[in-house]
Short mmCIF file of C-alpha atoms in Angstrom, two decimals:
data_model
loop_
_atom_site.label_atom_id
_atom_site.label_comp_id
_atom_site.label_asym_id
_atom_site.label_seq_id
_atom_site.Cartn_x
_atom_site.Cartn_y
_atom_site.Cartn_z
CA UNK A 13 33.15 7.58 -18.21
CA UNK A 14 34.42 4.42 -17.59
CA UNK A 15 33.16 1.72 -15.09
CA UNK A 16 32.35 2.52 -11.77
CA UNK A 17 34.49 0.99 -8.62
CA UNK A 18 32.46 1.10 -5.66
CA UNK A 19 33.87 0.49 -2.38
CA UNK A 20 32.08 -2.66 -0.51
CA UNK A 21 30.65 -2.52 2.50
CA UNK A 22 28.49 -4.34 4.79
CA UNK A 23 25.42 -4.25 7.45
CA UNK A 24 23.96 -1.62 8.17
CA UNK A 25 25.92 0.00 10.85
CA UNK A 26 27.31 3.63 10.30
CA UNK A 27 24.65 4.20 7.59
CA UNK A 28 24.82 7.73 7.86
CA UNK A 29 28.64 8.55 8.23
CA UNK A 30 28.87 6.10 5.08
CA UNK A 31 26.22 7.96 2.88
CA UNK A 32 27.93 11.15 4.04
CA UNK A 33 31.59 10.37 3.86
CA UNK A 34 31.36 8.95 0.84
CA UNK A 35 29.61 11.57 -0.89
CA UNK A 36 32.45 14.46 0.57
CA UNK A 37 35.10 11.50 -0.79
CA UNK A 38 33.41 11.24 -4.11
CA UNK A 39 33.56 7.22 -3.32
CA UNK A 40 31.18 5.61 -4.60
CA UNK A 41 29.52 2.40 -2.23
CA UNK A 42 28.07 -0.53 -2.33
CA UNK A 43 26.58 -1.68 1.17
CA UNK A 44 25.65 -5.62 0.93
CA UNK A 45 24.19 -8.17 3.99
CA UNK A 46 21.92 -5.17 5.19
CA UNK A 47 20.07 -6.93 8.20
CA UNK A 48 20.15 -10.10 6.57
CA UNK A 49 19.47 -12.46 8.89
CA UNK A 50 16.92 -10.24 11.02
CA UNK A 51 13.19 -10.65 11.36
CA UNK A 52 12.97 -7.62 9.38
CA UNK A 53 15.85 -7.98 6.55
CA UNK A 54 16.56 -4.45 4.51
CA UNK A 55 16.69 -1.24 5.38
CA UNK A 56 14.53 0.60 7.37
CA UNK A 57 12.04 3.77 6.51
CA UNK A 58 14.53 5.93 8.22
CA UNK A 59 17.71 4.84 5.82
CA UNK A 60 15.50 5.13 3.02
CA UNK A 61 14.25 8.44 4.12
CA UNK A 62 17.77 9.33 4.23
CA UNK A 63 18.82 8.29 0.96
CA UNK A 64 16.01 10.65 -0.14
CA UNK A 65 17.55 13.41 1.98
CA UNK A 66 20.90 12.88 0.03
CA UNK A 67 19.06 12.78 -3.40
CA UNK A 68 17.18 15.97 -3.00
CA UNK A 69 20.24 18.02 -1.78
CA UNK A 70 22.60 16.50 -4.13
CA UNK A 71 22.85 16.43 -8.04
CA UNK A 72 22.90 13.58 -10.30
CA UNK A 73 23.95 11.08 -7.35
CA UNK A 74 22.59 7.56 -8.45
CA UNK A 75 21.44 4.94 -6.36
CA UNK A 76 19.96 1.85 -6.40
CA UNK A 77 18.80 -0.36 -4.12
CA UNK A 78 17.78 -4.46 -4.48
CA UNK A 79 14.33 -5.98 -3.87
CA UNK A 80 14.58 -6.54 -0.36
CA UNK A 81 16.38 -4.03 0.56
CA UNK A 82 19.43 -5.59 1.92
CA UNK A 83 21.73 -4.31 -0.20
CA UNK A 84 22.42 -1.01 -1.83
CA UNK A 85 24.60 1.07 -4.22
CA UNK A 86 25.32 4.66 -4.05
CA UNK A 87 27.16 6.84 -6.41
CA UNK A 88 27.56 10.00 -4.90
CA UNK A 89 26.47 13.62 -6.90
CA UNK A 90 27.41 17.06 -6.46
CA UNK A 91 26.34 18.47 -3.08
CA UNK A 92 23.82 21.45 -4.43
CA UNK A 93 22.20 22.79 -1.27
CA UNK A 94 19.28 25.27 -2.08
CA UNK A 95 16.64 26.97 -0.67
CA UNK A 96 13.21 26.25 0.65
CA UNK A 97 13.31 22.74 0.43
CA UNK A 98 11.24 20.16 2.11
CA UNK A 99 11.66 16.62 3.77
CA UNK A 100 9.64 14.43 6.01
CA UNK A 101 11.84 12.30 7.95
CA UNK A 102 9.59 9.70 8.70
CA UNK A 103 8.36 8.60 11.70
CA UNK A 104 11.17 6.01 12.59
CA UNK A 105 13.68 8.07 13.94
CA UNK A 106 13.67 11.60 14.88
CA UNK A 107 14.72 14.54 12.84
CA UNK A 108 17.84 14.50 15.32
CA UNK A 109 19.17 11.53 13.18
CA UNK A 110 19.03 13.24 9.91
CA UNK A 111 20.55 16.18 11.57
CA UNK A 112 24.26 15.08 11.85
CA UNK A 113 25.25 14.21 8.49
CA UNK A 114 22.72 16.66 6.76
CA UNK A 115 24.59 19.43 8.75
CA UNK A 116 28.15 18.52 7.43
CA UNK A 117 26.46 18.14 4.21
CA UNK A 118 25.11 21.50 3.76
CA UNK A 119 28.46 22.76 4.52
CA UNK A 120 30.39 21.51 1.66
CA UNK A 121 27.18 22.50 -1.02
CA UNK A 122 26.99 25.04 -4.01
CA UNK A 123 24.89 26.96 -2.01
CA UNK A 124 23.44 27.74 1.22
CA UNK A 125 20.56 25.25 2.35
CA UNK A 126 17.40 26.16 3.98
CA UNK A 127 15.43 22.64 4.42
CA UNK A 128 12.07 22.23 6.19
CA UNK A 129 11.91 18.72 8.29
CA UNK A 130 9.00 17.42 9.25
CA UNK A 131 8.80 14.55 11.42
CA UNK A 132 9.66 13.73 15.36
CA UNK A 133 11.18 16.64 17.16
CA UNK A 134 11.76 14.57 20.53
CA UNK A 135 12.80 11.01 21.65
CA UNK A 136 15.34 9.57 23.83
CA UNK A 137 16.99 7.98 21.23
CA UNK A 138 18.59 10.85 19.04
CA UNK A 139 19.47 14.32 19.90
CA UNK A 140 16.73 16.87 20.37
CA UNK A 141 16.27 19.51 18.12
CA UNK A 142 16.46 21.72 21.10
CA UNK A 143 20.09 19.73 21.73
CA UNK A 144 21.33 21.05 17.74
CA UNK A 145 20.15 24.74 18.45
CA UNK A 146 22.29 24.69 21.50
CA UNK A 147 24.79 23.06 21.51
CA UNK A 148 25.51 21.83 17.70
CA UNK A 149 25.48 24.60 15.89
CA UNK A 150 27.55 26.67 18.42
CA UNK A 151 30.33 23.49 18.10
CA UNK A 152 30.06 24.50 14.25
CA UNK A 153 31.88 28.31 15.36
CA UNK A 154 35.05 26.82 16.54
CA UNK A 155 35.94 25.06 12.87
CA UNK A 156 35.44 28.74 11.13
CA UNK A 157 31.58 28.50 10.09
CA UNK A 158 29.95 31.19 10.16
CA UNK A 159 27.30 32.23 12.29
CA UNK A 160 25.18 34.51 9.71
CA UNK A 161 22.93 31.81 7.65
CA UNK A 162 23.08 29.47 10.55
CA UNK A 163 19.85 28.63 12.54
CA UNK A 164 17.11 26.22 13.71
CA UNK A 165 13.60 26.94 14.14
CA UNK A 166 10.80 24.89 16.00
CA UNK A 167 8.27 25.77 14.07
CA UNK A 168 5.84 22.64 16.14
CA UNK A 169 6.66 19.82 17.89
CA UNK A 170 6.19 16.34 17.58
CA UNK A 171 6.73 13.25 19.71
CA UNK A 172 6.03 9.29 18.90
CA UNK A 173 4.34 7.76 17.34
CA UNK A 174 2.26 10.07 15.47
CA UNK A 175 4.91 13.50 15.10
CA UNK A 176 3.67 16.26 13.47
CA UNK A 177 6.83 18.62 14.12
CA UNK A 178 8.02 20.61 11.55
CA UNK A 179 11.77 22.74 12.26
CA UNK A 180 13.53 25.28 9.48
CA UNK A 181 17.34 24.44 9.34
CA UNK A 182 19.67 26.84 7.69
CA UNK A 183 23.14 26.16 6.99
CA UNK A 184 26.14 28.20 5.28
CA UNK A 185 28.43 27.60 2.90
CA UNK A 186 32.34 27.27 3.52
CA UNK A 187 35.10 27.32 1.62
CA UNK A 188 36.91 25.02 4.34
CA UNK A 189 36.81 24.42 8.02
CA UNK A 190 39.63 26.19 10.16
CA UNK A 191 41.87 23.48 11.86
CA UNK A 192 41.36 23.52 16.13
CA UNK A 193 43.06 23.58 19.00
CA UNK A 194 40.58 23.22 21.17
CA UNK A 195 41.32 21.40 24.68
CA UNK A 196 40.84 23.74 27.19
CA UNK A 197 36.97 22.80 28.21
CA UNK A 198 37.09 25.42 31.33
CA UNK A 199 34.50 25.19 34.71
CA UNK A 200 31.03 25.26 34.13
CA UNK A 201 29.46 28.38 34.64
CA UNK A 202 26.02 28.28 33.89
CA UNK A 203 23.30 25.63 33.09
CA UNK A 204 20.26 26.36 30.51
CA UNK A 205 17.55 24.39 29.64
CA UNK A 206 14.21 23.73 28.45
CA UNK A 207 11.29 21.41 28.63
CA UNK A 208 8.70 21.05 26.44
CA UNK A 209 4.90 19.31 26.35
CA UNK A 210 2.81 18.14 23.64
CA UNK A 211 -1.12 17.60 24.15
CA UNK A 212 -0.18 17.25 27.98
CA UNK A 213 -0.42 19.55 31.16
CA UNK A 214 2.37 21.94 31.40
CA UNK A 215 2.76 20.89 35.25
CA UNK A 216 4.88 17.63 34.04
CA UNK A 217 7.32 20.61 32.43
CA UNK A 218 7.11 22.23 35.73
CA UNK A 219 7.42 19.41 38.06
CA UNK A 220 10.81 17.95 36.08
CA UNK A 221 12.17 21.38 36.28
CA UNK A 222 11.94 21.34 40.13
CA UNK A 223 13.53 18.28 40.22
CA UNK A 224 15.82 19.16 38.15
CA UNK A 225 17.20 22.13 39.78
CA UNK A 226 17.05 20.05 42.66
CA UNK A 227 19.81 17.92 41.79
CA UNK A 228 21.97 21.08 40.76
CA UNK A 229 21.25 23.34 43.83
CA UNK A 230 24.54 21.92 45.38
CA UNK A 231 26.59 22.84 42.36
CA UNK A 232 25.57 25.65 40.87
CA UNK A 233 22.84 28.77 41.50
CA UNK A 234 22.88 30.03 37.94
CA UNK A 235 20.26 27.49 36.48
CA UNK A 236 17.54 28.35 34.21
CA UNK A 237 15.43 26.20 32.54
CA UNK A 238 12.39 27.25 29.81
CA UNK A 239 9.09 26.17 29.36
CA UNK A 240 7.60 25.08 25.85
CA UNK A 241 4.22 24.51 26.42
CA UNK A 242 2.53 23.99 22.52
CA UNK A 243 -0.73 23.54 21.86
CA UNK A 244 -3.15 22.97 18.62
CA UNK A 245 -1.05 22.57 15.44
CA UNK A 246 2.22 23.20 16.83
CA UNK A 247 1.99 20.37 19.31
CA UNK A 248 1.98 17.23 16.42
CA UNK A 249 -0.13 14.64 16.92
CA UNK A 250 1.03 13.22 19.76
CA UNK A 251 1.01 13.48 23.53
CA UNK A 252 4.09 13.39 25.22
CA UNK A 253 6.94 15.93 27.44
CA UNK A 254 10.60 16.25 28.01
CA UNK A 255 13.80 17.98 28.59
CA UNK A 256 16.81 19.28 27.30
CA UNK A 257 19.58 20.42 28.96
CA UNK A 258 22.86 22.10 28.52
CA UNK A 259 25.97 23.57 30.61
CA UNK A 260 28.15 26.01 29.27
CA UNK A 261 31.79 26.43 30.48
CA UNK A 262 34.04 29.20 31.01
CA UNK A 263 35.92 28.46 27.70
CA UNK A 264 33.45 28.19 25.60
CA UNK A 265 32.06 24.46 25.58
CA UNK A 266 28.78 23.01 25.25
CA UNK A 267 27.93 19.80 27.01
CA UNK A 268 24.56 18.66 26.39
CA UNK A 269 21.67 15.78 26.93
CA UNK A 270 18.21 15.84 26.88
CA UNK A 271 15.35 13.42 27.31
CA UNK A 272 11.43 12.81 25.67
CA UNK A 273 8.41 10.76 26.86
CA UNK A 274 6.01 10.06 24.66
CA UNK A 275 2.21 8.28 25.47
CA UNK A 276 2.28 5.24 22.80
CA UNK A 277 -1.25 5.82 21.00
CA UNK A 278 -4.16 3.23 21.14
CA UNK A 279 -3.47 1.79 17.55
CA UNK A 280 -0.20 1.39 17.60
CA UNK A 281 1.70 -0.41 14.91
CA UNK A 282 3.82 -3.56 15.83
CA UNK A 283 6.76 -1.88 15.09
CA UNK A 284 9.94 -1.94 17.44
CA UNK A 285 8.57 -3.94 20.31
CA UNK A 286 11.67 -3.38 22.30
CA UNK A 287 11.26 0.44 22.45
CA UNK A 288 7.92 0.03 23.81
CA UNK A 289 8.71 2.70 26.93
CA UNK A 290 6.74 2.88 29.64
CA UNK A 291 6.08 6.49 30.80
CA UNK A 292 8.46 8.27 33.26
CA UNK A 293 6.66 9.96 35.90
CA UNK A 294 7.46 14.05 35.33
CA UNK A 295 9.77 13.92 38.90
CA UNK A 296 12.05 10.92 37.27
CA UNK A 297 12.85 12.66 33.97
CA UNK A 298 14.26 16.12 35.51
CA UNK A 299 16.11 14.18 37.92
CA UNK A 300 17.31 11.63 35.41
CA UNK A 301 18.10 14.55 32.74
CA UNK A 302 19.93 16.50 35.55
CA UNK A 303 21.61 13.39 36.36
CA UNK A 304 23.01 12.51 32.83
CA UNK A 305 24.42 16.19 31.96
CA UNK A 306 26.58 15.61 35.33
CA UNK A 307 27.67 12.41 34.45
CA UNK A 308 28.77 14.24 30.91
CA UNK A 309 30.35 16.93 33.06
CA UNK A 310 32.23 14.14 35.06
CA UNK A 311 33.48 12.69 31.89
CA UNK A 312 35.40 15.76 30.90
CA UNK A 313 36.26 16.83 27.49
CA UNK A 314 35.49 19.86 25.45
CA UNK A 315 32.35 18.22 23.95
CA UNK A 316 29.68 15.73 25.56
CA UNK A 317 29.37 11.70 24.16
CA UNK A 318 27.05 12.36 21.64
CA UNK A 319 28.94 14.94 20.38
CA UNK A 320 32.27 12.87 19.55
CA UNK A 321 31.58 11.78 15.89
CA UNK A 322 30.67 15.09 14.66
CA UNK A 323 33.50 16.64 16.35
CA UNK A 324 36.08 14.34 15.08
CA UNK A 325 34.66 14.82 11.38
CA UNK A 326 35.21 18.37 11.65
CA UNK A 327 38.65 17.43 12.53
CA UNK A 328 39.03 15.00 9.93
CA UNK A 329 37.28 17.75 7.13
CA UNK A 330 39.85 20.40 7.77
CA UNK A 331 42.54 21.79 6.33
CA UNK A 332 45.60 19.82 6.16
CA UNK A 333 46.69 21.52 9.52
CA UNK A 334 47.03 19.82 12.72
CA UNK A 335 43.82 19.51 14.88
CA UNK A 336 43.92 18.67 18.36
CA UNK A 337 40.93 18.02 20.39
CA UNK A 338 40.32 16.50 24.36
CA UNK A 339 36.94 14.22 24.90
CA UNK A 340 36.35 12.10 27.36
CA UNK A 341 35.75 8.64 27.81
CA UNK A 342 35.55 7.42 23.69
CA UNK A 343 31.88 6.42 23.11
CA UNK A 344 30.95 3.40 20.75
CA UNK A 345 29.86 5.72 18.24
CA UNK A 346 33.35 7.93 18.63
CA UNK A 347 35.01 4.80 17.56
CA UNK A 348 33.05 3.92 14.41
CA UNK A 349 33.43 7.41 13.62
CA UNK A 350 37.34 7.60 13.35
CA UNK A 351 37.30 3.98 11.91
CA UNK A 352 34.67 5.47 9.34
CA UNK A 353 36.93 8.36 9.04
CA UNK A 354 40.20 6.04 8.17
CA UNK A 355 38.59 4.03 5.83
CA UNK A 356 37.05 6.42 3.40
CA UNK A 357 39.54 9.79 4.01
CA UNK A 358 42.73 8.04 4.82
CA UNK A 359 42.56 9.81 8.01
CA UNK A 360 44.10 8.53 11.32
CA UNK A 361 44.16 9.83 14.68
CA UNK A 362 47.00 10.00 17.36
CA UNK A 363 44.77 9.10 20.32
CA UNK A 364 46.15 9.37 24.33
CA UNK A 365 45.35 9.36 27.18
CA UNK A 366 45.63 11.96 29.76
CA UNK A 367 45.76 10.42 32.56
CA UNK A 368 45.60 13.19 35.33
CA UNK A 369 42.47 14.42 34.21
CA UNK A 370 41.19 10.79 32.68
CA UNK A 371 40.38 12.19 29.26
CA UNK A 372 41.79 11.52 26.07
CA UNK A 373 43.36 13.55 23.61
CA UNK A 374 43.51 13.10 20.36
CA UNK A 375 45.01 14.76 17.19
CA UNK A 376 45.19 14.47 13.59
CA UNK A 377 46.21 16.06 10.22
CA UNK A 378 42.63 16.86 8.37
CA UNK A 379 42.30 15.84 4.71
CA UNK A 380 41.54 19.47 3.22
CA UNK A 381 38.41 19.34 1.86
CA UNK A 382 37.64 21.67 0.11
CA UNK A 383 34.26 23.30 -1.03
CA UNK A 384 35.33 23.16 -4.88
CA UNK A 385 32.13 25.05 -5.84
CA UNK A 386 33.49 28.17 -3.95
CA UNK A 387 35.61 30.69 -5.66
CA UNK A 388 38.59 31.27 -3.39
CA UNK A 389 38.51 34.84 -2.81
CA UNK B 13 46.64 1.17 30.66
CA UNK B 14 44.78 -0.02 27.13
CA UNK B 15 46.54 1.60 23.92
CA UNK B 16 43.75 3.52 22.15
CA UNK B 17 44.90 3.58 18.99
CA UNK B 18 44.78 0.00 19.00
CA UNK B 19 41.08 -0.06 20.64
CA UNK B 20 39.92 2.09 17.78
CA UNK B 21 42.00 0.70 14.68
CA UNK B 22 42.51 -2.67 15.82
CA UNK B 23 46.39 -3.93 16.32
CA UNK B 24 48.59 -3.18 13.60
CA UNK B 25 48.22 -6.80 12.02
CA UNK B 26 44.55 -6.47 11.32
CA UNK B 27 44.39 -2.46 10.53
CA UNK B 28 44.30 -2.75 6.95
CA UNK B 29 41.51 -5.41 6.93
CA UNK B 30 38.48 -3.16 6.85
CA UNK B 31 39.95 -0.84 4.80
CA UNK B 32 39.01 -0.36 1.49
CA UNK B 33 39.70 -3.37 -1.01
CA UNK B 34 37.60 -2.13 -4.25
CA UNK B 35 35.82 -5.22 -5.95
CA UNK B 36 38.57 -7.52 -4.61
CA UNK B 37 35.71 -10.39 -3.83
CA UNK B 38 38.40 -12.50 -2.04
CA UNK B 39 38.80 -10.25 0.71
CA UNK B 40 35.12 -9.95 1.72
CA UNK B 41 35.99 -13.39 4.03
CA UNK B 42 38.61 -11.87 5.31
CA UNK B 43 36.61 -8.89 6.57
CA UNK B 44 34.57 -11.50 8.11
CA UNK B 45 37.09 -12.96 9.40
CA UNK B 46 38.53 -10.33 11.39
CA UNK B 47 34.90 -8.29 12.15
CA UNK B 48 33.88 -10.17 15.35
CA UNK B 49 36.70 -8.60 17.33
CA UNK B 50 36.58 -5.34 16.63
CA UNK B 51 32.82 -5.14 16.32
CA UNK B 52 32.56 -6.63 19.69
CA UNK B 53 33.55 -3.56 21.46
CA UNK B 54 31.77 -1.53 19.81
CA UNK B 55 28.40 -3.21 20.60
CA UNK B 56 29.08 -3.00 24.48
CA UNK B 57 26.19 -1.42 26.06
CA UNK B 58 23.91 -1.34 23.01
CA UNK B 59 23.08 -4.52 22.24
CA UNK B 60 19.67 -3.85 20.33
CA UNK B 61 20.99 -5.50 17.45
CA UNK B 62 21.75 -9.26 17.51
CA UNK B 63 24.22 -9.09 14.00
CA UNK B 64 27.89 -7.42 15.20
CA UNK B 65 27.75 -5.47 11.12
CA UNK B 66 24.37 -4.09 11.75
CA UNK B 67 24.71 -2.47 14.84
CA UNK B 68 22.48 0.50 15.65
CA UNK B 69 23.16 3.45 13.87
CA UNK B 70 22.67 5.68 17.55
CA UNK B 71 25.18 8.83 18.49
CA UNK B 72 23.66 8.99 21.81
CA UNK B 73 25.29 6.63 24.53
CA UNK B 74 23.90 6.04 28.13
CA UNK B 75 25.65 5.35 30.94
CA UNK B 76 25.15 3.76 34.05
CA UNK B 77 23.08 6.33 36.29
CA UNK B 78 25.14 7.29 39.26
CA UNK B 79 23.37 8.75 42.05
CA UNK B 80 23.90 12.49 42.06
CA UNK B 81 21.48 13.43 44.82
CA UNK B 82 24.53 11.90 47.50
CA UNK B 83 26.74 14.24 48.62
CA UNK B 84 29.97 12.06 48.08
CA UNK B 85 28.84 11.78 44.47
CA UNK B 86 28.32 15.60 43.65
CA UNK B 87 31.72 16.69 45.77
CA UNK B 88 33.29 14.23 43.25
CA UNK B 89 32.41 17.03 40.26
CA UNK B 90 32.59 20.39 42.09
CA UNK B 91 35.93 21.39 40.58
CA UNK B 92 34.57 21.27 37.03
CA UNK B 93 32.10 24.27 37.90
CA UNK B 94 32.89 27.70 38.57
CA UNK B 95 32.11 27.45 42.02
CA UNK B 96 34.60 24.73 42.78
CA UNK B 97 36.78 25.43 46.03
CA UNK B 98 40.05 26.89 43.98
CA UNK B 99 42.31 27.67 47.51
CA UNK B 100 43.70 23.64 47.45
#
């Protein structure tokens, strides 16, 4: 074959949607200036971790990174899937930022994937694993996956620093997403939930329930929220509580946030000082959980914030149909996403407003990608 | 009212400058060039990261807190659930 062209890039921003969209673009990438000038230059254990992730569920994909770390080449494989395989995530970031791409991944493989992840369950700076089982993979339905072959397990928990939690993701195969039409995001009707504790009292789980429910008694009666009390090995290695909530609507929509404490341990590593958090007291985190899934509600839309770049690559992956999609206010990561989305699939969105109900809607023609290892039936 | 399309892809002078330019060197101080702007909205509200090309890699985005537990706050919302007052 002759010489490869790679596509340059730089920093470290978007390292995920890169590493993904490039490998369901076949473009290979070349990221350069990767935290250069920080205290810390390269990438972290998390990107690396990731880059792992990519190179056990894909074939032949080459990469190659420099000394430091600060810059990076990827040649994209063929995207195998498999069963029974196993990755620890790290202790960096959750297993909620591996979750995203690794989803649309696993839909575009050979075969189906069933991957055991080992690593942080809960933080507040990803999405919970509790947040993907409700809430992702239901979002997944609407673009034509299907719901046989497609589950999360908590098998145990685990918080910061030390983790310990272990989940069992399955994904399907497609052939190809269905193109949506999906703007209607209906009243809520109900509001689910649950909290969990690690190595901790199941009163804190308890107490931010109460106040919880205690900023949605105005609203709403039908509100349930779960305990998830672990102990021994399926409570990690770390102490630490939280809460993860979710409101479902009349048409069908998931809007979803959640929330994790964790007790820093005695010998902690210097690692991020600025994420040192200081613990919430078990009142403040229901009502602050509570709290943020309204202000989601308020925004409108037929998915929640965090949900925005996943939904617009579903949009972007389909068929070459028109999609059409409301959300509301565009989050910071919304935007990279569609710019991601332009650069490496040559797809643009027609965004507007709607200014009665201050959301925005936004369509777009997807790029048909196809799962080529499929037989079309 | 801000156009969107221009928020997101920048205005039509500058779309094509992050888009991709193979192993054309020359353009890499272009991209420079032109990142500040566009990078700068992006990094509202999560500035963790002191370089504009390395911002954090983080779906999740948190808002300013509004106080739910006031009454004025909640009546604000109580057409988006089920139990909203549907006779206006």
């Amino acid at each position: 074959m002759g010489k490869t062209t790679y596509k340059r890039l730089k920093g470290s921003q978007s390292f995920r949607q890169r590493l993904l969209l490039a490998t369901l673009s076949s473009t290979a990438v070349s990221i350069d200036d990767i935290r250069t000038d920080s205290t810390r230059p390269g990438l972290r254990p998390h990107e690396v971790s990731l880059v792992r992730l990519f190179e056990k569920i894909c074939d032949d994909c080459v990469v190659v990174f420099n000394d430091t770390g600060t810059r990076v080449t990827y040649k994209p494989g063929i995207i195998m899937g498999g069963r029974n395989l196993v990755h620890d995530c790290g202790l960096s970031r959750s297993i909620g930022y591996f979750l995203e791409p690794l989803i649309v991944l696993a839909l575009f493989a050979k075969k189906p994937l069933s991957i055991r992840l080992r690593g942080i369950t809960n933080d507040s700076k990803d999405p919970s694993v509790d947040t993907f089982r409700s809430t992702t993979l239901p979002m997944l339905k609407h673009f034509g996956v299907p719901t046989e072959g497609l589950e999360l397990k908590i098998e145990s928990r685990g918080v910061a620093p030390g983790g310990g939690g272990e989940i069992i993701l399955s994904i399907p195969t497609v052939q190809g997403l269905k193109a949506v039409t999906w703007i209607d995001e209906g009243m809520i009707k109900r509001i689910r939930g649950v909290t969990f504790s690690t190595r901790v009292s199941v009163q804190l789980e308890n107490t931010a329930i109460h106040s919880a429910r205690g900023i949605f008694n105005r609203l709403l009666p039908d509100v349930h929220i779960f305990t998830d009390h672990r102990t021994g090995p399926q409570a990690g290695k770390s102490p630490g509580y939280g809460m993860s909530l979710v409101a479902e609507t009349t048409s069908g929509c998931f809007i979803s946030t959640d929330t994790a404490v964790s007790y820093r341990g005695g010998n902690e590593e210097v690692e991020m000082e600025e994420e040192k958090t200081e613990i919430v007291p078990a009142e403040d985190l229901g009502e602050q959980t509570a709290s943020a899934l309204l202000g989601e509600i308020e925004q409108g839309g037929v998915v929640d914030s965090v949900h925005q770049g996943l939904l617009f690559l579903l949009c972007a992956a389909c068929p070459p149909d028109v999609s059409k999609v409301r959300v509301g206010k565009l989050s910071p990561y919304g935007i990279g996403t569609l710019r991601n989305i332009r650069d490496f699939l040559g797809v643009t969105f027609v965004i507007k407003p709607d200014p009665s109900t201050e959301t925005v809607i936004l369509k777009c023609v997807g790029c048909g990608l196809k799962n080529f290892s499929k037989k079309v039936s | 009212h801000r156009n969107l399309m221009q928020v997101v892809y920048g205005a039509p002078a500058t779309l094509s400058t992050s888009i991709n330019r193979g192993q054309e060197h020359d353009d890499s101080e272009e991209e420079e060039f032109f990142k500040p702007k566009q990078e700068g909205k992006k990094n509202v509200g999560e500035g963790t990261e002191a370089e504009d090309v390395n911002v954090e890699d983080c779906s999740k985005f948190v808002r300013s807190p509004k106080s739910w537990k006031e009454r004025d706050v909640v009546e604000s919302i109580r057409d988006r659930f089920v139990t909203g007052d549907w006779s206006k």
